[in-house]
Each structure stands twice: as structure tokens, then as C-alpha cells.
């Protein structure tokens, strides 16, 4: 059926027709006849098929080239079985490969057949564009490519931006003068013939470039909805609408947090529902297996080799491809962490793709590119249990078709909601301009994106409930006791403007019980209800799973935890005056440096301001009260809620295990990461069984790996002589001091007495000396000092603990 909204085309026109079936040619012929009747004559108009070899003889100066083809519109959005059948028929018709189906559509639904006209261009204009590319390839092939691209743009206006796909990518890239210049430069640098470099580059491009189709896009979208059926998706609508407007002018690069294999399946429909076009998703080749790999490659996925550091040609081709995409204003997407988080908090960013993007941007001519931080937060995740097993030393199962089937079956269980939140977009141009050192600029940009992801992350009820349960080791609590623990925690989040009890559904015991029962149904929490009332605790071997959910919100609490440990450090000083606060600040900076690979800290000035904000929340008069150690100790003891042990103790104790094992090694013996992590896991299990570690959370290969990274950063891993041994011991002593401080805060929080021998600054007591007295008759579980209003006490007796 002719598209009545198509503009009439003036005389002196060459209609370049793209058609593959008789029904399409019939529809276009009827449309052309109507055009001629409306203009009363042919006016010198020509009609030629896009593939006709005579094209080069007709491209005379002054002629207007007008591309034409048929678009088969998708069926209505009705989801009934009949409508789904119609949609399937429509998709088959859209492939222009089934004449009978197209004839059926023309008979039953002629309104779904539209003749579309691409933006016309004169031969002179086309020749000028071709010559700007230094005349690479023959002119008629260039005209054909431009005609198809113009038709694609016109078709998207009818069928939607989700079908915005890149066409003739390899041809366009290899035809550019920049590509040929780059080939010659690489040929000189690598001392290889230009033809060999070209063949390697062409092979890399063909492997890398996404070959998209409407059919594959529709199939993957439907499959994605099926795989993510266990969740209700909640999107920040206002932010999404703002991004749609920003994307009309600039290419967008979406950088989501990575929690699950489902992340891209959740994000894509959320973006498409708000009118944003399809992203080119940059991903690893580990998911390029049948049948998923071939399908998603044709629906916008770009598979990149895991290791490309030694392949200069591949790295250059990747930059050229990214430059091409942003110059054409295609949106990109990748996971800045590089892989799924095993702990629930953001992993340190990977700089590789962002570095290539920065280099591509500088040479692309694009006005700007905006980086979009995205937070994805799940109520529950099937994968968390598996990742916890891996953190305890289990081998990671490779992705495969059988793995996919098992993963799909797990989605039959309803797992709540997933929150999609967008952080403030970041101008890449501005980010790179702020720092002359481009390597440092990329690193700062990556950390800023990560910080904005954290800021956009919502506080989830499970995060607070697991935070409450993990802070008291293995004891079980009643619903009222959990509510008492939560009350000051929720108040803290409310004061920060991050969440409210009503908003979280934790305003009463009914809401708290609901979250506890959900955690119990998924096996994270153990529920015992055969006594006088139900009690709850973290389930056996579920501490890392519970920590995953807690860590979704842990970034909001880190500075507060540092502030508490700073107060504890000040309380240990033996002198008063201004130097005490200076010492506290230096201690806070030292702890910040110790945890720099775990958390995203602001620069020193901003960090100081954030620390002061936390101290003012504790007491507006904190400066005068902390001018002497006794005042700092009193201030710390008076807190309604202590967070340091709930937030930082598992990390510090895991670091302590690594530091002690390093200090115990012969400094001349190389450290093999895998074997060393296995050793730390075994030793940590022993220490936990001896109650020398406060929580099973500290038994984590992920935490040990980060601690080893910190040790390597301090030049403590490579073999050396006696000076390495001395430095390792100093490292262990430093961490041991922080473990002692966090245990003292924990003793305050739980109302436990401190051993007098441990009150002075110094190493943790030797095992022979009896160590830190952790046993007590009564412990407050609400995070306040004994007798603090609203506290709940639980009778308990445990053995003394000698060392962490």
C-alpha cells in the first residue's frame, strides 16, 4: 500500500528500488504509477533495481537519486495467541523471503505494507562524499550503500528505534582514509607488509562487528523477557526520558553495574520501552556459544577477545570500530567492572574499553559522548549461592548450553523485583579535558562513573535486614529483636535522605517479618518456629550470600564506619590537644589507603568533608568533644548505632589472614596466587572454627584476592630478602591494629566488657596471655551501649577469643 505521507519527488529523478519478491515489486510499481499520475507525466524519471549492473551508466551529474523499498510493519502489541501468530507472520514477511506470506499480508492487512522513500541526494553530492573518502572502492557501490542507509533511517521512523542497526560497517570503515593511514602506520611499526596487516584487520573486523537483523532482535527481545520472567522490573521513568532527549543529540554509553547474567536482558527492554535505540553491547567471547552466540551477535552484541594486549592490530581495529559507532551516534553498553560482582558491591573498574573509547572519541570528530551510570539491584539472585561457593574455593562452571538450560529452569521461581536506576550522565569531553594526563583521566573517569553508580543504587529492605543479622554472628533473633536492631539503622538512612522505614516497608514488625520470611524461603536465613516464637539467623554456609545482599548498600556506610574507627584511634592516644585530631585524620587516611581496592573513596578534600559530615551527624559538637582521648571514647560509646563492625570487620579480618600468611612465608619463595588463596581459605576456616575470626564472611577468595592486590601494590608479593620480610610484618601489624580497633567498637555495640590488658594501644594480646575477653552474660543487640533506651538484650555465653 502506498505510504500517503511520503513526499512527492521532483523531476530528473532516479528511483533506486530495493526489492526481493514479486509482492514488493508489485507494491512499489503501484506507488510509482500513483506518483506519475499525480505529476501528470514521467518528467524524465528513471527506475532501476538496486542490484542492476547498469547503475554506473546512469549516475550523471544533476540527477536526484531517490531510494525506495517496502517496509512490513510489525503487528499490534496485543499478546493473545492469535496476535502472536500474526506477529510471527509479520516477521517472516519482514524478511522479504516468503512470497506467500507477503501476499497474505497484502490481502488481510494491506495497511502493514508501506512503500518508504529514503532521503534523496544528488549525484553531485554523493560523488563529493565519496571523494572525501579518497574514492575508496567504486562509486556505484558507494551509492548503493548510501541508498540502503537512507532507507534504514526512513524505516526506523515507522517501526521504531529498537531496529536502529548498523549496515555496511566493514565496508564503511575500510573505505575511510583514516583506516588506510592506520594500516600504513601499523605496517611500519610492526615491520609487516601492508597487505598482511589489512588481512588481519579485516578478519578482526568481521569477527567483531555485530551483524544485526530485525528477526534476531525480535527473537532476542522475546527470549529476554522469558529468561527474566522471575522479576518485576522497576525503572526510573523520569531519568529514562531525560536520557532519550540527550540521546537525540549525542551518543550514549551505558555502563551498568554487573550483578547477574540477566543484566542485559533486564536493561534492554527497559531502554526500548522509553524510546531509546538498541545498544551495541560489548561483551566477552565466553557467551559466544550455540545457540545464544549466533542469535545475540545478530541483535547488537559485539564479542571481544578476553586478552588483546599482545595484538596491536586487534586493538587498533577495536578503536576504529568504536569510533565508527559513536560517529554514527550509535549507543554502546558494557560492564565497567569487567565481570559480575561476587560480593554484592561494585568491583574496581576495568579501564580497557574506556581507554579505547577515549582514543576513538578524540579521533572520531564526535561533538561529545555521554557516559550513563546504571545501577541494577535485585531482590534475590539465583547466582549468588553459586558465586558464594566459588568464593569458598569451588571451580567456576563454564558457560554452555546445558548450563543455560539449568539457569533457565531456576527462573521459574519468583524472585521479587529488579530496580533499574540511572546516575547523572558524565560528559566524556569534559572528563578528558579536566586532566592533561590521558591515562590518569581515564582512571578518574572510571572511578567517577563507579561513584555515580553507587549514588544511584537504591537501598533495598534485604540489605538492611541482612546487615542487622550479620552483625551478631550466628545468634538467632526474634522479629521484635530484629526490628530493634533495624530501628536506629533505618533512622540513620532517613537522616541521610537515602530511605525511610515506610518506603522500605520496615516501619512495623509485619514488614520486617515479611522480609525475614522471604529470606528464609530462599534459604539465606534459617527460621526456627517450634519454640515459644519464631527466631531467625543467617543460615549455615549462607554468610557470603547474606553479605552479598548487605553489600548492595554498604557503600553508603563506609565513611561512617571509618569515622567510628577514627574515634577509636583517637581514644587510644595518650595526649590531648589539636594533635589528637590531626592523629585521627591521619588514621582515617591510613584506613582509606588500606581499603582503596575495596571501596570507592573521594579525593582527600572531599573525603575530609564527608568524614566531617558523618561526625556532625554523630554530634554537632564533635570537634570539642574529641580534643582529648577520653572525650572521643565517651562520644563513641554513646552512639545509638555502631556500624564499623557490621561494615568493615569481615574485610579487615580477611586482610589480616592474608597479611599473616605473607609474613609467615620465606621471603625468597614466590607467591603463586591460586595456591596462596587456597592456603588462606584453609587457614581462615581453621581460625573460624577456633572462633578467632568473628564471621564466616571473612572466608572469601574474593576478599583474599583483593588483599593480595593491595600487598602487591605495596611491593610485598614479589620475592626478596630480609627487607621484604620486615615490610610484610609491618603490613600485618598495621592490619592487626585495625582489627583490634574494630573489635573494640564491636564490644561497645554488643555491650561486652574489654580486657584491661587490651585497653592500651599495642599489638593484640598473645594467645598465651589469654587474649581479648569476648565472653559476657548480656549483650545489647540494637547497636547501643548497655542500658541505652530501646536496647534489647540477649543472654549468651561464648568462649574467650585470643586472636583475630
mmCIF file of C-alpha atoms in Angstrom, residues 162 165 210-221 268 278-281 292-302:
data_model
loop_
_atom_site.group_PDB
_atom_site.id
_atom_site.type_symbol
_atom_site.label_atom_id
_atom_site.label_comp_id
_atom_site.label_asym_id
_atom_site.label_seq_id
_atom_site.Cartn_x
_atom_site.Cartn_y
_atom_site.Cartn_z
ATOM 1 C CA UNK A 162 14.860 -0.546 18.545
ATOM 2 C CA UNK A 165 21.141 -1.193 13.128
ATOM 3 C CA UNK A 210 27.586 -7.194 15.047
ATOM 4 C CA UNK A 211 25.513 -8.366 12.077
ATOM 5 C CA UNK A 212 22.045 -7.266 13.065
ATOM 6 C CA UNK A 213 18.606 -8.205 11.790
ATOM 7 C CA UNK A 214 15.064 -7.365 12.791
ATOM 8 C CA UNK A 215 14.245 -11.035 13.167
ATOM 9 C CA UNK A 216 17.123 -11.681 15.574
ATOM 10 C CA UNK A 217 16.358 -8.511 17.538
ATOM 11 C CA UNK A 218 12.721 -9.527 17.974
ATOM 12 C CA UNK A 219 13.666 -13.095 18.888
ATOM 13 C CA UNK A 220 16.248 -11.996 21.474
ATOM 14 C CA UNK A 221 13.862 -9.459 22.997
ATOM 15 C CA UNK A 268 17.395 -3.702 27.062
ATOM 16 C CA UNK A 278 19.279 -0.555 20.576
ATOM 17 C CA UNK A 279 22.688 -0.562 22.281
ATOM 18 C CA UNK A 280 25.753 -2.238 20.867
ATOM 19 C CA UNK A 281 26.694 -4.416 23.851
ATOM 20 C CA UNK A 292 22.875 -17.993 22.098
ATOM 21 C CA UNK A 293 26.013 -16.659 20.412
ATOM 22 C CA UNK A 294 24.775 -16.553 16.794
ATOM 23 C CA UNK A 295 21.436 -15.057 17.893
ATOM 24 C CA UNK A 296 22.735 -12.243 20.065
ATOM 25 C CA UNK A 297 25.513 -11.379 17.617
ATOM 26 C CA UNK A 298 22.736 -10.515 15.155
ATOM 27 C CA UNK A 299 20.894 -8.457 17.757
ATOM 28 C CA UNK A 300 23.573 -5.971 18.741
ATOM 29 C CA UNK A 301 26.242 -7.876 20.696
ATOM 30 C CA UNK A 302 29.917 -7.321 19.969
#
